[in-house]
Amino acid sequence: MTNKSRFLNVPVEPFRIDPELRADELLQRMERISFQGRNLAIAHRVWQKMLDDDVTIFLGIAGALSAGGLRLIIAELIERRFVDCIVSTGANLYHDLHEARGRRHYLGSPQADDAALASERIDRVYDTYVDEEEFIDNDNWIAGFTRSLERRPFTSREFLYRLGGHLWETTGQDGILTAAYRANVPIFCPAIADSSIGMGVSQARQTMAGTGQIDVIGDIIESTNLVIRRPRTASIVLGGGTPKNFINQACVQAEFYSDRVDGHRYALQIVTDVPHYGGASGSTLDEAKSWGKLASDADQVTVHVDATIALPLLASALVRSAADRAVRRTRPQFEFHGREIRLDGVRFSSDVFEDRP
Amino acid sequence: MTNKSRFLNVPVEPFRIDPELRADELLQRMERISFQGRNLAIAHRVWQKMLDDDVTIFLGIAGALSAGGLRLIIAELIERRFVDCIVSTGANLYHDLHEARGRRHYLGSPQADDAALASERIDRVYDTYVDEEEFIDNDNWIAGFTRSLERRPFTSREFLYRLGGHLWETTGQDGILTAAYRANVPIFCPAIADSSIGMGVSQARQTMAGTGQIDVIGDIIESTNLVIRRPRTASIVLGGGTPKNFINQACVQAEFYSDRVDGHRYALQIVTDVPHYGGASGSTLDEAKSWGKLASDADQVTVHVDATIALPLLASALVRSAADRAVRRTRPQFEFHGREIRLDGVRFSSDVFEDRP
Amino acid sequence: MTNKSRFLNVPVEPFRIDPELRADELLQRMERISFQGRNLAIAHRVWQKMLDDDVTIFLGIAGALSAGGLRLIIAELIERRFVDCIVSTGANLYHDLHEARGRRHYLGSPQADDAALASERIDRVYDTYVDEEEFIDNDNWIAGFTRSLERRPFTSREFLYRLGGHLWETTGQDGILTAAYRANVPIFCPAIADSSIGMGVSQARQTMAGTGQIDVIGDIIESTNLVIRRPRTASIVLGGGTPKNFINQACVQAEFYSDRVDGHRYALQIVTDVPHYGGASGSTLDEAKSWGKLASDADQVTVHVDATIALPLLASALVRSAADRAVRRTRPQFEFHGREIRLDGVRFSSDVFEDRP
Amino acid sequence: MTNKSRFLNVPVEPFRIDPELRADELLQRMERISFQGRNLAIAHRVWQKMLDDDVTIFLGIAGALSAGGLRLIIAELIERRFVDCIVSTGANLYHDLHEARGRRHYLGSPQADDAALASERIDRVYDTYVDEEEFIDNDNWIAGFTRSLERRPFTSREFLYRLGGHLWETTGQDGILTAAYRANVPIFCPAIADSSIGMGVSQARQTMAGTGQIDVIGDIIESTNLVIRRPRTASIVLGGGTPKNFINQACVQAEFYSDRVDGHRYALQIVTDVPHYGGASGSTLDEAKSWGKLASDADQVTVHVDATIALPLLASALVRSAADRAVRRTRPQFEFHGREIRLDGVRFSSDVFEDRP
């Protein structure tokens, strides 16, 4: 077998049941099986490596994670600083706000009679229901908040920081927005106009013309500067979508202005889309290397599985296996003062791309 | 068989090969087979019905359609007014602009050595390559154009109309942006910040602070008013993503302000995502009914297939079967004057939601 | 909210991380989230209900589960009688035999250079390698065993019982074949000719003409009689394929001969295929009701996830939450004497469909 | 651009609509676009190359193609000898027989009330219905035919040849079974026990013990000898499943006995499964090379699309572009005499693997 040794090195170790295993121990055993089980176990390792290294960890969240019951996991990941910067769809923030304001989502059925639901103004997200009338109140609340802001453009990052602060003061409830506010973790929402958050903002104009200017172009600059200033980065993506691309785009744009940037050092994506239709959500991490979104020697893994299975397992494992690493690690320190942002104590432009330091 | 007649009405008619059939005739035969073949044939019928009715037809384009060779199909659909309003990802507009400016995409391989591509600065989109250095020139061109605009917020719709105009004057080339400009068909790009179009815009600020304000919240108001003014609508979605949601959101928002709106009358989506992970891209059109995005009795069909197969076939069929209907139909007439927009001759606010007329 | 109460009953309960949770506790928390996470939790409940009821539990295994490291989980499920009857692809049994005979599978990469692997005679199963030369020895072993049998037709069930016995006597190793042999749990392999097991059997004829008659038609009769005799059944399917259909077909066939049969009382499938292409692997459990494969009021759930993630979690949970139920439950008792089979002490024809008792 | 020329050679040529194009012309234009559209166009080319070369062309059919309206396409491909040997699931042959006997499948809905269908004994295949009571008559017909055969084992190939002959004599109708019978094209059905064909055969034993011995192990030998005798082969697979593996297995087995065999020279698969869950249906053609199922330099393409879209288009294109090639090509000539089979005039064992000639 001498000849073959370069391929046949580490045998598959059939998984043996031990009912007392915790999530991290389950995943440790899954490292030696195959297919997506192995990949989920590798994801656990890759995330641990991110925590051991001095990198800024981006987390992208797309798909109905908040409606689907994962918002408090993400809040805890923020609070414990397993992640440093969030890029989200608007929907995940809206459904987070909905629950922080004391409303609920409900268990439903994908075989529902949608005409009946419509007649009772209940909205369905696959197997989950929500009361549309409660949304109106959310929208009014967001519109009111928007009108309370100064009359100038806000990046989505600054807007969401202020929204999180207002939500925390009003409700004192845990959630993505409030945890990020309290931990000084920035949230970007580049596609905010494509969400109920954006709809609420737009309604502010009905009584106050010209209010609610969200400077999403400023978000590009700010996220890019974050990478220019701290060029070692990592990307964790749940579900693809605009967050996946926005996190990668920050690297590509940063490379235009700094030769110290050359792609994420680590990347982990949990997606259900596939590569062969050419869409960005399903694209491989290897493809990302061709663009310089990812370093050529990056530690990376893609897991093809629904986040509602992967994240409870992965986050439970991580809190057990790596809580101390999250405490010890060099966390990027953010401070937010109006439009201004400080990273590790140094001011950081949100209007002009930084020259390489 | 009396009892069963309510279920067993129309037999499957096995497809018989006739090599002389054109696309519309192929699809006609596929109406009597099963699964996605039948659905693609139904899509052809549903689109015809849209053309026969007096509805505003929205087209959403997500996925790498322009890079993948479908941009001139979309341009022709715009030009012939098989569609009335476009909602697009930024990438589809950027890759359209890239080719309108005389550059190309290239046939490549999904098994490429991405490190080798990266070292030569070639970007890969699954099986398609593009020269990254040519992108720099595009970005500069977009930045220069951005700086040439007045210093005020532009909705993505207004910005893209102006960009299309500049592109047409500069190049005289067909494409999505130029066809929409010439046909006075609005293009919305709510997630413009998550794209190379947005990156180009952001670079304008490097030499002209505060330029490039894209008022994506204004896009919500404008798209909503379009529905309030003309409440009979239809939705065609290629690939899901932000365009799918934005087109639906316009109905939901419009219902807040007008009781004449109750969801798209027709809906046709060509998607490869599936419903059971809860994401918006794969969500069913039935689910859309619960939200009021779609009328409860809407004529609708979902086709699960890559758009690079579906669209060449469907558009070829449509031009043969329905070119005259596209000419005869009542097309909504748009005029664009700066921030102002006129629909069928009547001014239309982009700042305030219209009261129901 | 009186009106809405019929839809809005049980709220989603956002998952809260507790790093000390075991698999069953993780799943218990996932019952109140959404999408496939909820479905996996429901699968745990449905399996528990099977164990509480007096039903014969069929387990179908397709996909590369043995090569992928799940064979000892299945062996333990057999041994503890969480299942009563196996229907398998040939490949899962062959790769099980490969490891029982002391050989291994190896961790590999899906990006392997397959020409290089081919030149070293290493076979790849996605991210897993195996030494093709070791297969030749397996094949000879199977051929030798086949020649040792009486010269008469064997159902796959009888053949595999004998093969399992020989494997156990030779190796004393745990695995699917040996566990089933020792627990008197029948294994059916209707597509045995489409596998390396079948290839090994076929090679027996090279030196002994006419040997290796596998009476797969007899398997239909035997599996059907199993249902006729014990009409309350449950179906657990991993991966779809021929096992899924064969388990369902037994119900359909049994209904021809007995009016006491009307479909599985419980059904749980873990599949990655989707329904909309019309294939059997991805077909819904609702569709199965139309055929009478499933009782109209059956307790059922489909989980769309890779079995290498689902099964380690689900089996670990089950051993912790339901080991005692598996001991206490009324297990169907099988005895195998040559072609004859006894179920709960009563002889059971494998040649003629039983009349309803 | 000198440096880049090795990657940037052939530009994408945006598809331009021409409503008069026939299927082959549509596909010709799709060769220069991307993703699955390009792959479908390549499939057309690869099939043409098969016809130009001197290879035995295997066609595997899985999924509900016959129920779904594709059976007459396959019949025509057989009749015109675009293919030389069929490997099928039992279901595709059963539903073919159902229609050849004058019964129909019906257009239905995937949202059907399955309990209502069950109560009227209507079986559903996604969006297609069939009358279960008509199946009983088919089963009796198959059982009667089975009893009419000599009392000896039949390979599925021999059994199906005889069944096709009986069906042709009885009905005179076109279809897969009858076309194959008339064209002397062999059909293998290795998983016949997992289908209604097998169920019909099994019912023959009710009144004639021991009848209906299907020698599926003999099928392995026969299919292998076909490859040993004519080592240049090509594989066309619709839908994966047992046919895909059986066609590949014939090559692997043939290599054991002949060093003139080294995998299919051409391979084309149209599948909807994906590789990353490790199952055989979705496995890549590259992976097949590691096993020697495919020659390392084989011309190959995978198209990810539903066969109900791909096959009508591809077969229509082929009949227009390559009908003459199918006439001119060197077709393997089969003759069937009882268990004996002749290939190009030379007897061919179905009991013993041939030595290399």
Coordinates of N, CA and C in Angstrom, one line a residue, chain C residues 273-330:
Chain C
D273 N -33.8 14.6 -1.7 CA -34.5 14.9 -3.0 C -35.8 15.7 -2.7
V274 N -36.3 16.3 -3.7 CA -37.5 17.2 -3.6 C -38.6 16.6 -4.4
P275 N -39.9 17.0 -4.1 CA -41.0 16.3 -4.8 C -41.2 16.8 -6.2
H276 N -40.8 18.0 -6.6 CA -41.3 18.6 -7.8 C -40.8 18.0 -9.1
Y277 N -39.9 17.1 -9.1 CA -39.5 16.5 -10.3 C -40.2 15.1 -10.6
G278 N -41.0 14.7 -9.6 CA -41.9 13.6 -9.8 C -41.2 12.2 -9.5
G279 N -40.0 12.2 -9.0 CA -39.3 11.0 -8.7 C -39.8 10.4 -7.3
A280 N -39.7 9.1 -7.2 CA -40.2 8.5 -5.9 C -39.3 8.9 -4.7
S281 N -38.0 9.0 -4.9 CA -37.2 9.3 -3.7 C -37.7 10.6 -3.0
G282 N -38.0 11.6 -3.7 CA -38.4 12.9 -3.1 C -39.9 13.0 -2.9
S283 N -40.7 12.0 -3.2 CA -42.1 12.2 -3.1 C -42.6 12.4 -1.7
T284 N -43.6 13.1 -1.5 CA -44.1 13.5 -0.2 C -44.9 12.3 0.4
L285 N -45.0 12.3 1.7 CA -45.7 11.3 2.4 C -47.2 11.5 2.2
D286 N -47.6 12.7 1.9 CA -49.1 12.9 1.5 C -49.4 12.1 0.2
E287 N -48.5 12.3 -0.7 CA -48.7 11.6 -2.0 C -48.8 10.1 -1.7
A288 N -48.0 9.6 -0.8 CA -48.1 8.2 -0.4 C -49.5 7.7 0.1
K289 N -50.2 8.7 0.7 CA -51.5 8.4 1.1 C -52.5 8.0 0.0
S290 N -52.3 8.7 -1.1 CA -53.2 8.5 -2.2 C -53.1 7.0 -2.7
W291 N -51.9 6.5 -2.6 CA -51.7 5.1 -3.0 C -52.1 4.1 -1.9
G292 N -52.4 4.5 -0.7 CA -52.6 3.6 0.4 C -51.4 3.1 1.0
K293 N -50.2 3.7 0.6 CA -49.0 3.3 1.3 C -48.9 3.7 2.7
L294 N -49.7 4.7 3.0 CA -49.7 5.4 4.3 C -51.2 5.6 4.7
A295 N -51.5 5.3 5.9 CA -52.8 5.5 6.4 C -53.1 7.0 6.3
S296 N -54.4 7.3 6.1 CA -54.8 8.7 5.9 C -54.5 9.5 7.1
D297 N -54.6 8.9 8.3 CA -54.3 9.6 9.5 C -53.0 9.3 10.2
A298 N -52.0 8.9 9.3 CA -50.7 8.5 9.9 C -50.0 9.7 10.5
D299 N -49.2 9.4 11.5 CA -48.3 10.4 12.1 C -47.1 10.3 11.2
Q300 N -46.7 11.5 10.7 CA -45.6 11.4 9.7 C -44.8 12.7 9.6
V301 N -43.6 12.6 9.2 CA -42.8 13.8 9.0 C -41.7 13.5 8.0
T302 N -41.4 14.5 7.2 CA -40.3 14.4 6.3 C -39.2 15.5 6.7
V303 N -38.0 15.0 6.8 CA -36.9 16.0 7.1 C -36.0 16.0 5.9
H304 N -35.8 17.3 5.4 CA -34.9 17.5 4.3 C -33.5 17.8 4.8
V305 N -32.7 16.8 4.9 CA -31.3 16.9 5.5 C -30.5 15.7 5.1
D306 N -29.2 15.9 5.1 CA -28.3 14.7 4.8 C -28.4 13.8 6.0
A307 N -28.4 12.5 5.8 CA -28.5 11.5 6.9 C -27.2 11.6 7.7
T308 N -26.1 12.0 7.2 CA -24.9 12.0 8.0 C -25.0 13.1 9.1
I309 N -25.9 14.0 9.0 CA -26.1 15.0 10.1 C -27.3 14.5 10.9
A310 N -28.4 14.0 10.3 CA -29.6 13.7 11.0 C -29.4 12.4 11.9
L311 N -28.8 11.4 11.3 CA -28.8 10.1 12.0 C -28.0 10.1 13.3
P312 N -26.7 10.6 13.3 CA -26.0 10.7 14.6 C -26.8 11.4 15.7
L313 N -27.4 12.5 15.3 CA -28.2 13.2 16.3 C -29.4 12.5 16.7
L314 N -30.2 12.0 15.8 CA -31.4 11.3 16.1 C -31.2 10.0 16.9
A315 N -30.2 9.2 16.4 CA -30.0 8.0 17.1 C -29.5 8.2 18.5
S316 N -28.6 9.2 18.7 CA -28.1 9.5 20.0 C -29.2 9.9 20.9
A317 N -30.1 10.7 20.4 CA -31.3 11.2 21.2 C -32.2 10.0 21.6
L318 N -32.4 9.1 20.6 CA -33.3 8.0 20.8 C -32.8 7.0 21.9
V319 N -31.5 6.8 21.8 CA -31.0 5.8 22.8 C -31.1 6.4 24.2
R320 N -31.0 7.7 24.3 CA -31.1 8.4 25.6 C -32.6 8.5 26.1
S321 N -33.5 8.8 25.1 CA -34.9 9.1 25.5 C -35.8 7.9 25.4
A322 N -35.3 6.8 24.8 CA -36.3 5.7 24.5 C -35.7 4.4 24.6
A323 N -34.5 4.2 25.2 CA -33.9 2.9 25.3 C -34.8 1.9 26.0
D324 N -35.5 2.4 27.1 CA -36.4 1.5 27.8 C -37.6 1.1 27.0
R325 N -38.1 2.1 26.2 CA -39.3 1.7 25.4 C -38.9 0.6 24.4
A326 N -37.7 0.7 23.9 CA -37.3 -0.3 22.9 C -37.2 -1.7 23.6
V327 N -36.8 -1.7 24.9 CA -36.8 -3.0 25.6 C -38.2 -3.5 25.9
R328 N -39.0 -2.6 26.3 CA -40.4 -3.0 26.7 C -41.3 -3.3 25.6
R329 N -41.1 -2.7 24.4 CA -42.0 -2.8 23.3 C -42.3 -4.2 22.9
T330 N -43.4 -4.4 22.2 CA -43.8 -5.7 21.7 C -43.0 -5.9 20.4

